[in-house]
Amino acid sequence: MAEAAKSKVFEFRGIDSVWYAKVLSDTEEAIEFDTPKYLYPVAELGKETEASSEAHYYDNKALISLTSEGADTVTLTGAGIPVDVLADITGKYFDPELGVMSENQGIPPYIALLYRTKGTDGYYRYVVRYKVKASLPSETVHTEDESTDANGQELTLTGINTTYEFEKGGSSKALVIDTRYGNADLTDFYTEVKTIDTIKAKGEV
């Protein structure tokens, strides 16, 4: 069944359940995360990875190809972001009693980003981006008129590798779980941040 699922032709058509969790610590000894929280309703997610490739020539031939992979840029386009959530992910001051945010020179925390994408074949990919940092979102607001036009907010996050090196695979930027293989236990995916070392198979205690 797994082999048949892997051979299917599919495209992506769906993004939902976007959550985040603050990175509490990331050292050579361990990586720890806070409890995940819902981020905001997202209509579109894009990811680009900095990459470069260069051929080295010997005896007038390209004999070695060197590649380098850099940071990820994740772009979320969605509805309006609640001010308390926006303050939380960008390091701004928020007064919960008054419901006001100060756009002070706060330090944005590293957060883990959790979401799932849906394929046209009905299967999902669950993703954890271990260590991203958000900047204040782009927004456009126009005058109210007779049209049905409205604007949400676009959030840009920059993702890097973990300092901690996992037992499986070493330092990493993300965990990608594909349900086409049908083996990973996803029952509590949004309860705590899963890693390549902590994700379990179905039925495993």
PDB file of C-alpha atoms in Angstrom:
ATOM      1  CA  MET A   1       0.000   0.000   0.000  1.00  0.00           C
ATOM      2  CA  ALA A   2       2.795   2.396   0.863  1.00  0.00           C
ATOM      3  CA  GLU A   3       4.540   1.786  -2.468  1.00  0.00           C
ATOM      4  CA  ALA A   4       1.288   2.397  -4.352  1.00  0.00           C
ATOM      5  CA  ALA A   5       0.689   5.627  -2.439  1.00  0.00           C
ATOM      6  CA  LYS A   6       4.199   6.880  -3.176  1.00  0.00           C
ATOM      7  CA  SER A   7       3.759   6.338  -6.925  1.00  0.00           C
ATOM      8  CA  LYS A   8       0.599   8.474  -7.207  1.00  0.00           C
ATOM      9  CA  VAL A   9       0.594  11.723  -9.141  1.00  0.00           C
ATOM     10  CA  PHE A  10      -0.803  14.570  -7.042  1.00  0.00           C
ATOM     11  CA  GLU A  11      -0.687  18.310  -6.535  1.00  0.00           C
ATOM     12  CA  PHE A  12      -1.197  20.447  -3.437  1.00  0.00           C
ATOM     13  CA  ARG A  13      -4.605  22.005  -2.922  1.00  0.00           C
ATOM     14  CA  GLY A  14      -5.155  23.006   0.665  1.00  0.00           C
ATOM     15  CA  ILE A  15      -3.470  24.584   3.689  1.00  0.00           C
ATOM     16  CA  ASP A  16      -4.934  24.713   7.193  1.00  0.00           C
ATOM     17  CA  SER A  17      -4.318  24.338  10.926  1.00  0.00           C
ATOM     18  CA  VAL A  18      -1.377  26.745  11.203  1.00  0.00           C
ATOM     19  CA  TRP A  19      -0.049  26.815  14.773  1.00  0.00           C
ATOM     20  CA  TYR A  20       3.103  28.073  16.477  1.00  0.00           C
ATOM     21  CA  ALA A  21       5.164  27.352  19.587  1.00  0.00           C
ATOM     22  CA  LYS A  22       7.978  29.421  21.047  1.00  0.00           C
ATOM     23  CA  VAL A  23      11.444  27.866  21.059  1.00  0.00           C
ATOM     24  CA  LEU A  24      12.380  27.886  24.752  1.00  0.00           C
ATOM     25  CA  SER A  25      15.975  26.794  24.200  1.00  0.00           C
ATOM     26  CA  ASP A  26      18.151  25.436  21.420  1.00  0.00           C
ATOM     27  CA  THR A  27      21.606  24.296  22.510  1.00  0.00           C
ATOM     28  CA  GLU A  28      24.017  21.525  21.680  1.00  0.00           C
ATOM     29  CA  GLU A  29      22.460  19.508  24.518  1.00  0.00           C
ATOM     30  CA  ALA A  30      18.730  19.849  23.733  1.00  0.00           C
ATOM     31  CA  ILE A  31      15.952  21.768  22.022  1.00  0.00           C
ATOM     32  CA  GLU A  32      12.767  22.648  23.902  1.00  0.00           C
ATOM     33  CA  PHE A  33       9.469  24.183  22.794  1.00  0.00           C
ATOM     34  CA  ASP A  34       6.499  25.811  24.487  1.00  0.00           C
ATOM     35  CA  THR A  35       2.968  24.427  24.078  1.00  0.00           C
ATOM     36  CA  PRO A  36       1.634  25.089  20.556  1.00  0.00           C
ATOM     37  CA  LYS A  37      -1.002  27.795  20.002  1.00  0.00           C
ATOM     38  CA  TYR A  38      -3.218  28.578  17.021  1.00  0.00           C
ATOM     39  CA  LEU A  39      -1.670  31.246  14.784  1.00  0.00           C
ATOM     40  CA  TYR A  40      -4.355  32.592  12.408  1.00  0.00           C
ATOM     41  CA  PRO A  41      -6.500  31.527   9.418  1.00  0.00           C
ATOM     42  CA  VAL A  42      -4.219  31.134   6.390  1.00  0.00           C
ATOM     43  CA  ALA A  43      -5.225  31.111   2.724  1.00  0.00           C
ATOM     44  CA  GLU A  44      -1.806  30.545   1.170  1.00  0.00           C
ATOM     45  CA  LEU A  45       1.661  29.439   2.247  1.00  0.00           C
ATOM     46  CA  GLY A  46       4.831  29.796   0.228  1.00  0.00           C
ATOM     47  CA  LYS A  47       8.385  28.672   1.000  1.00  0.00           C
ATOM     48  CA  GLU A  48      11.613  29.534  -0.759  1.00  0.00           C
ATOM     49  CA  THR A  49      15.055  28.249   0.184  1.00  0.00           C
ATOM     50  CA  GLU A  50      18.284  30.093  -0.485  1.00  0.00           C
ATOM     51  CA  ALA A  51      20.476  27.776  -2.520  1.00  0.00           C
ATOM     52  CA  SER A  52      23.539  27.997  -4.702  1.00  0.00           C
ATOM     53  CA  SER A  53      25.363  25.520  -6.881  1.00  0.00           C
ATOM     54  CA  GLU A  54      28.781  25.796  -8.497  1.00  0.00           C
ATOM     55  CA  ALA A  55      30.756  23.508 -10.775  1.00  0.00           C
ATOM     56  CA  HIS A  56      34.523  23.071 -10.302  1.00  0.00           C
ATOM     57  CA  TYR A  57      36.548  22.289 -13.400  1.00  0.00           C
ATOM     58  CA  TYR A  58      39.512  19.912 -13.725  1.00  0.00           C
ATOM     59  CA  ASP A  59      41.159  18.873 -16.977  1.00  0.00           C
ATOM     60  CA  ASN A  60      38.748  21.179 -18.764  1.00  0.00           C
ATOM     61  CA  LYS A  61      35.753  19.258 -17.432  1.00  0.00           C
ATOM     62  CA  ALA A  62      33.128  20.020 -14.781  1.00  0.00           C
ATOM     63  CA  LEU A  63      33.970  17.155 -12.409  1.00  0.00           C
ATOM     64  CA  ILE A  64      32.660  18.388  -9.062  1.00  0.00           C
ATOM     65  CA  SER A  65      29.411  20.200  -8.268  1.00  0.00           C
ATOM     66  CA  LEU A  66      29.261  21.961  -4.897  1.00  0.00           C
ATOM     67  CA  THR A  67      25.898  22.986  -3.443  1.00  0.00           C
ATOM     68  CA  SER A  68      24.999  25.143  -0.489  1.00  0.00           C
ATOM     69  CA  GLU A  69      21.612  25.519   1.214  1.00  0.00           C
ATOM     70  CA  GLY A  70      20.746  28.634   3.219  1.00  0.00           C
ATOM     71  CA  ALA A  71      17.791  30.026   5.127  1.00  0.00           C
ATOM     72  CA  ASP A  72      14.122  29.490   4.284  1.00  0.00           C
ATOM     73  CA  THR A  73      11.662  32.300   3.685  1.00  0.00           C
ATOM     74  CA  VAL A  74       8.106  31.304   4.581  1.00  0.00           C
ATOM     75  CA  THR A  75       5.257  33.592   3.525  1.00  0.00           C
ATOM     76  CA  LEU A  76       1.771  33.238   4.981  1.00  0.00           C
ATOM     77  CA  THR A  77      -1.168  35.078   3.431  1.00  0.00           C
ATOM     78  CA  GLY A  78      -4.312  35.051   5.502  1.00  0.00           C
ATOM     79  CA  ALA A  79      -6.907  36.900   7.519  1.00  0.00           C
ATOM     80  CA  GLY A  80      -6.185  39.625  10.053  1.00  0.00           C
ATOM     81  CA  ILE A  81      -3.853  38.458  12.833  1.00  0.00           C
ATOM     82  CA  PRO A  82      -5.116  38.955  16.410  1.00  0.00           C
ATOM     83  CA  VAL A  83      -3.046  41.663  18.090  1.00  0.00           C
ATOM     84  CA  ASP A  84      -2.063  39.481  21.075  1.00  0.00           C
ATOM     85  CA  VAL A  85      -0.762  36.772  18.725  1.00  0.00           C
ATOM     86  CA  LEU A  86       1.060  39.353  16.611  1.00  0.00           C
ATOM     87  CA  ALA A  87       2.765  40.760  19.697  1.00  0.00           C
ATOM     88  CA  ASP A  88       3.671  37.271  20.885  1.00  0.00           C
ATOM     89  CA  ILE A  89       5.428  36.233  17.665  1.00  0.00           C
ATOM     90  CA  THR A  90       7.169  39.563  16.978  1.00  0.00           C
ATOM     91  CA  GLY A  91       8.354  40.336  20.509  1.00  0.00           C
ATOM     92  CA  LYS A  92       6.205  43.444  20.948  1.00  0.00           C
ATOM     93  CA  TYR A  93       4.593  44.584  24.195  1.00  0.00           C
ATOM     94  CA  PHE A  94       0.908  43.712  24.626  1.00  0.00           C
ATOM     95  CA  ASP A  95      -1.410  44.894  27.403  1.00  0.00           C
ATOM     96  CA  PRO A  96      -4.148  42.238  27.692  1.00  0.00           C
ATOM     97  CA  GLU A  97      -6.416  44.396  29.873  1.00  0.00           C
ATOM     98  CA  LEU A  98      -6.517  47.242  27.387  1.00  0.00           C
ATOM     99  CA  GLY A  99      -6.079  45.139  24.259  1.00  0.00           C
ATOM    100  CA  VAL A 100      -3.267  47.327  22.934  1.00  0.00           C
ATOM    101  CA  MET A 101       0.098  46.528  21.376  1.00  0.00           C
ATOM    102  CA  SER A 102       3.135  48.776  21.411  1.00  0.00           C
ATOM    103  CA  GLU A 103       5.335  48.529  18.326  1.00  0.00           C
ATOM    104  CA  ASN A 104       8.409  48.864  20.495  1.00  0.00           C
ATOM    105  CA  GLN A 105      11.904  47.607  19.679  1.00  0.00           C
ATOM    106  CA  GLY A 106      11.134  44.144  20.947  1.00  0.00           C
ATOM    107  CA  ILE A 107      13.188  41.099  20.039  1.00  0.00           C
ATOM    108  CA  PRO A 108      11.212  38.566  17.973  1.00  0.00           C
ATOM    109  CA  PRO A 109      11.464  35.077  19.494  1.00  0.00           C
ATOM    110  CA  TYR A 110      12.275  31.981  17.501  1.00  0.00           C
ATOM    111  CA  ILE A 111       9.145  29.925  17.044  1.00  0.00           C
ATOM    112  CA  ALA A 112       8.266  26.529  15.631  1.00  0.00           C
ATOM    113  CA  LEU A 113       5.657  26.668  12.859  1.00  0.00           C
ATOM    114  CA  LEU A 114       3.201  23.769  12.542  1.00  0.00           C
ATOM    115  CA  TYR A 115       0.797  23.257   9.635  1.00  0.00           C
ATOM    116  CA  ARG A 116      -0.579  20.743   7.191  1.00  0.00           C
ATOM    117  CA  THR A 117      -1.062  20.799   3.440  1.00  0.00           C
ATOM    118  CA  LYS A 118      -3.555  18.680   1.527  1.00  0.00           C
ATOM    119  CA  GLY A 119      -2.962  16.914  -1.745  1.00  0.00           C
ATOM    120  CA  THR A 120      -5.447  16.426  -4.556  1.00  0.00           C
ATOM    121  CA  ASP A 121      -5.346  12.711  -3.698  1.00  0.00           C
ATOM    122  CA  GLY A 122      -6.739  13.400  -0.210  1.00  0.00           C
ATOM    123  CA  TYR A 123      -3.520  12.743   1.732  1.00  0.00           C
ATOM    124  CA  TYR A 124      -1.873  15.291   4.015  1.00  0.00           C
ATOM    125  CA  ARG A 125       1.637  16.448   4.752  1.00  0.00           C
ATOM    126  CA  TYR A 126       2.161  17.633   8.310  1.00  0.00           C
ATOM    127  CA  VAL A 127       5.080  20.013   8.704  1.00  0.00           C
ATOM    128  CA  VAL A 128       7.025  21.379  11.658  1.00  0.00           C
ATOM    129  CA  ARG A 129       9.486  24.162  10.888  1.00  0.00           C
ATOM    130  CA  TYR A 130      11.612  24.057  14.003  1.00  0.00           C
ATOM    131  CA  LYS A 131      13.113  27.540  14.157  1.00  0.00           C
ATOM    132  CA  VAL A 132      11.615  30.533  12.337  1.00  0.00           C
ATOM    133  CA  LYS A 133      11.455  34.216  13.204  1.00  0.00           C
ATOM    134  CA  ALA A 134       8.599  36.544  12.199  1.00  0.00           C
ATOM    135  CA  SER A 135       8.702  40.178  11.146  1.00  0.00           C
ATOM    136  CA  LEU A 136       5.803  42.622  11.343  1.00  0.00           C
ATOM    137  CA  PRO A 137       3.347  41.695   8.585  1.00  0.00           C
ATOM    138  CA  SER A 138       2.636  43.582   5.406  1.00  0.00           C
ATOM    139  CA  GLU A 139      -0.861  44.965   5.152  1.00  0.00           C
ATOM    140  CA  THR A 140      -2.895  47.069   2.765  1.00  0.00           C
ATOM    141  CA  VAL A 141      -6.117  48.801   3.761  1.00  0.00           C
ATOM    142  CA  HIS A 142      -8.328  50.745   1.363  1.00  0.00           C
ATOM    143  CA  THR A 143     -11.430  52.793   1.829  1.00  0.00           C
ATOM    144  CA  GLU A 144     -14.752  51.035   2.182  1.00  0.00           C
ATOM    145  CA  ASP A 145     -16.848  51.151  -0.976  1.00  0.00           C
ATOM    146  CA  GLU A 146     -19.529  49.126  -2.760  1.00  0.00           C
ATOM    147  CA  SER A 147     -17.171  46.335  -3.785  1.00  0.00           C
ATOM    148  CA  THR A 148     -16.560  43.126  -1.845  1.00  0.00           C
ATOM    149  CA  ASP A 149     -12.809  43.698  -1.693  1.00  0.00           C
ATOM    150  CA  ALA A 150     -11.113  43.208   1.669  1.00  0.00           C
ATOM    151  CA  ASN A 151      -7.548  42.691   2.822  1.00  0.00           C
ATOM    152  CA  GLY A 152      -5.906  40.337   5.266  1.00  0.00           C
ATOM    153  CA  GLN A 153      -2.277  40.282   6.381  1.00  0.00           C
ATOM    154  CA  GLU A 154       0.856  38.708   4.923  1.00  0.00           C
ATOM    155  CA  LEU A 155       3.355  37.328   7.406  1.00  0.00           C
ATOM    156  CA  THR A 156       6.977  36.611   6.485  1.00  0.00           C
ATOM    157  CA  LEU A 157       9.128  34.260   8.544  1.00  0.00           C
ATOM    158  CA  THR A 158      12.789  33.354   8.172  1.00  0.00           C
ATOM    159  CA  GLY A 159      13.767  29.775   9.029  1.00  0.00           C
ATOM    160  CA  ILE A 160      17.193  28.466  10.003  1.00  0.00           C
ATOM    161  CA  ASN A 161      18.727  25.202  11.174  1.00  0.00           C
ATOM    162  CA  THR A 162      18.632  24.108  14.780  1.00  0.00           C
ATOM    163  CA  THR A 163      21.740  24.333  16.916  1.00  0.00           C
ATOM    164  CA  TYR A 164      20.802  20.979  18.426  1.00  0.00           C
ATOM    165  CA  GLU A 165      21.714  17.959  16.338  1.00  0.00           C
ATOM    166  CA  PHE A 166      19.036  15.288  16.351  1.00  0.00           C
ATOM    167  CA  GLU A 167      20.006  11.644  16.666  1.00  0.00           C
ATOM    168  CA  LYS A 168      18.402  11.060  13.268  1.00  0.00           C
ATOM    169  CA  GLY A 169      19.898  13.345  10.661  1.00  0.00           C
ATOM    170  CA  GLY A 170      21.674  15.966  12.765  1.00  0.00           C
ATOM    171  CA  SER A 171      20.828  19.689  12.631  1.00  0.00           C
ATOM    172  CA  SER A 172      17.588  20.364  10.767  1.00  0.00           C
ATOM    173  CA  LYS A 173      15.171  23.057   9.630  1.00  0.00           C
ATOM    174  CA  ALA A 174      11.957  21.042   9.452  1.00  0.00           C
ATOM    175  CA  LEU A 175      10.100  17.782   9.953  1.00  0.00           C
ATOM    176  CA  VAL A 176       7.824  16.644   7.109  1.00  0.00           C
ATOM    177  CA  ILE A 177       5.354  13.812   7.774  1.00  0.00           C
ATOM    178  CA  ASP A 178       3.557  12.421   4.727  1.00  0.00           C
ATOM    179  CA  THR A 179       0.374  10.441   5.437  1.00  0.00           C
ATOM    180  CA  ARG A 180       0.792   8.647   2.105  1.00  0.00           C
ATOM    181  CA  TYR A 181       3.108   6.299   3.980  1.00  0.00           C
ATOM    182  CA  GLY A 182       0.502   5.768   6.709  1.00  0.00           C
ATOM    183  CA  ASN A 183       2.917   4.948   9.542  1.00  0.00           C
ATOM    184  CA  ALA A 184       3.386   8.045  11.734  1.00  0.00           C
ATOM    185  CA  ASP A 185       1.168   8.641  14.770  1.00  0.00           C
ATOM    186  CA  LEU A 186      -0.373  12.109  14.373  1.00  0.00           C
ATOM    187  CA  THR A 187      -3.056  11.942  17.063  1.00  0.00           C
ATOM    188  CA  ASP A 188      -1.374  14.614  19.214  1.00  0.00           C
ATOM    189  CA  PHE A 189       0.494  16.520  16.510  1.00  0.00           C
ATOM    190  CA  TYR A 190      -0.722  19.922  17.758  1.00  0.00           C
ATOM    191  CA  THR A 191      -0.376  19.094  21.452  1.00  0.00           C
ATOM    192  CA  GLU A 192       3.411  19.300  21.449  1.00  0.00           C
ATOM    193  CA  VAL A 193       6.119  19.996  18.878  1.00  0.00           C
ATOM    194  CA  LYS A 194       7.221  16.736  17.282  1.00  0.00           C
ATOM    195  CA  THR A 195      10.766  16.151  16.087  1.00  0.00           C
ATOM    196  CA  ILE A 196      12.433  13.482  13.981  1.00  0.00           C
ATOM    197  CA  ASP A 197      13.538  11.847  17.243  1.00  0.00           C
ATOM    198  CA  THR A 198      10.199  12.013  19.109  1.00  0.00           C
ATOM    199  CA  ILE A 199       7.665  11.148  16.381  1.00  0.00           C
ATOM    200  CA  LYS A 200       6.359   7.614  16.857  1.00  0.00           C
ATOM    201  CA  ALA A 201       4.810   4.991  14.653  1.00  0.00           C
ATOM    202  CA  LYS A 202       1.153   4.086  15.041  1.00  0.00           C
ATOM    203  CA  GLY A 203       0.666   1.684  17.949  1.00  0.00           C
ATOM    204  CA  GLU A 204       4.108   2.402  19.395  1.00  0.00           C
ATOM    205  CA  VAL A 205       4.119   3.115  23.140  1.00  0.00           C
TER     206      VAL A 205
END
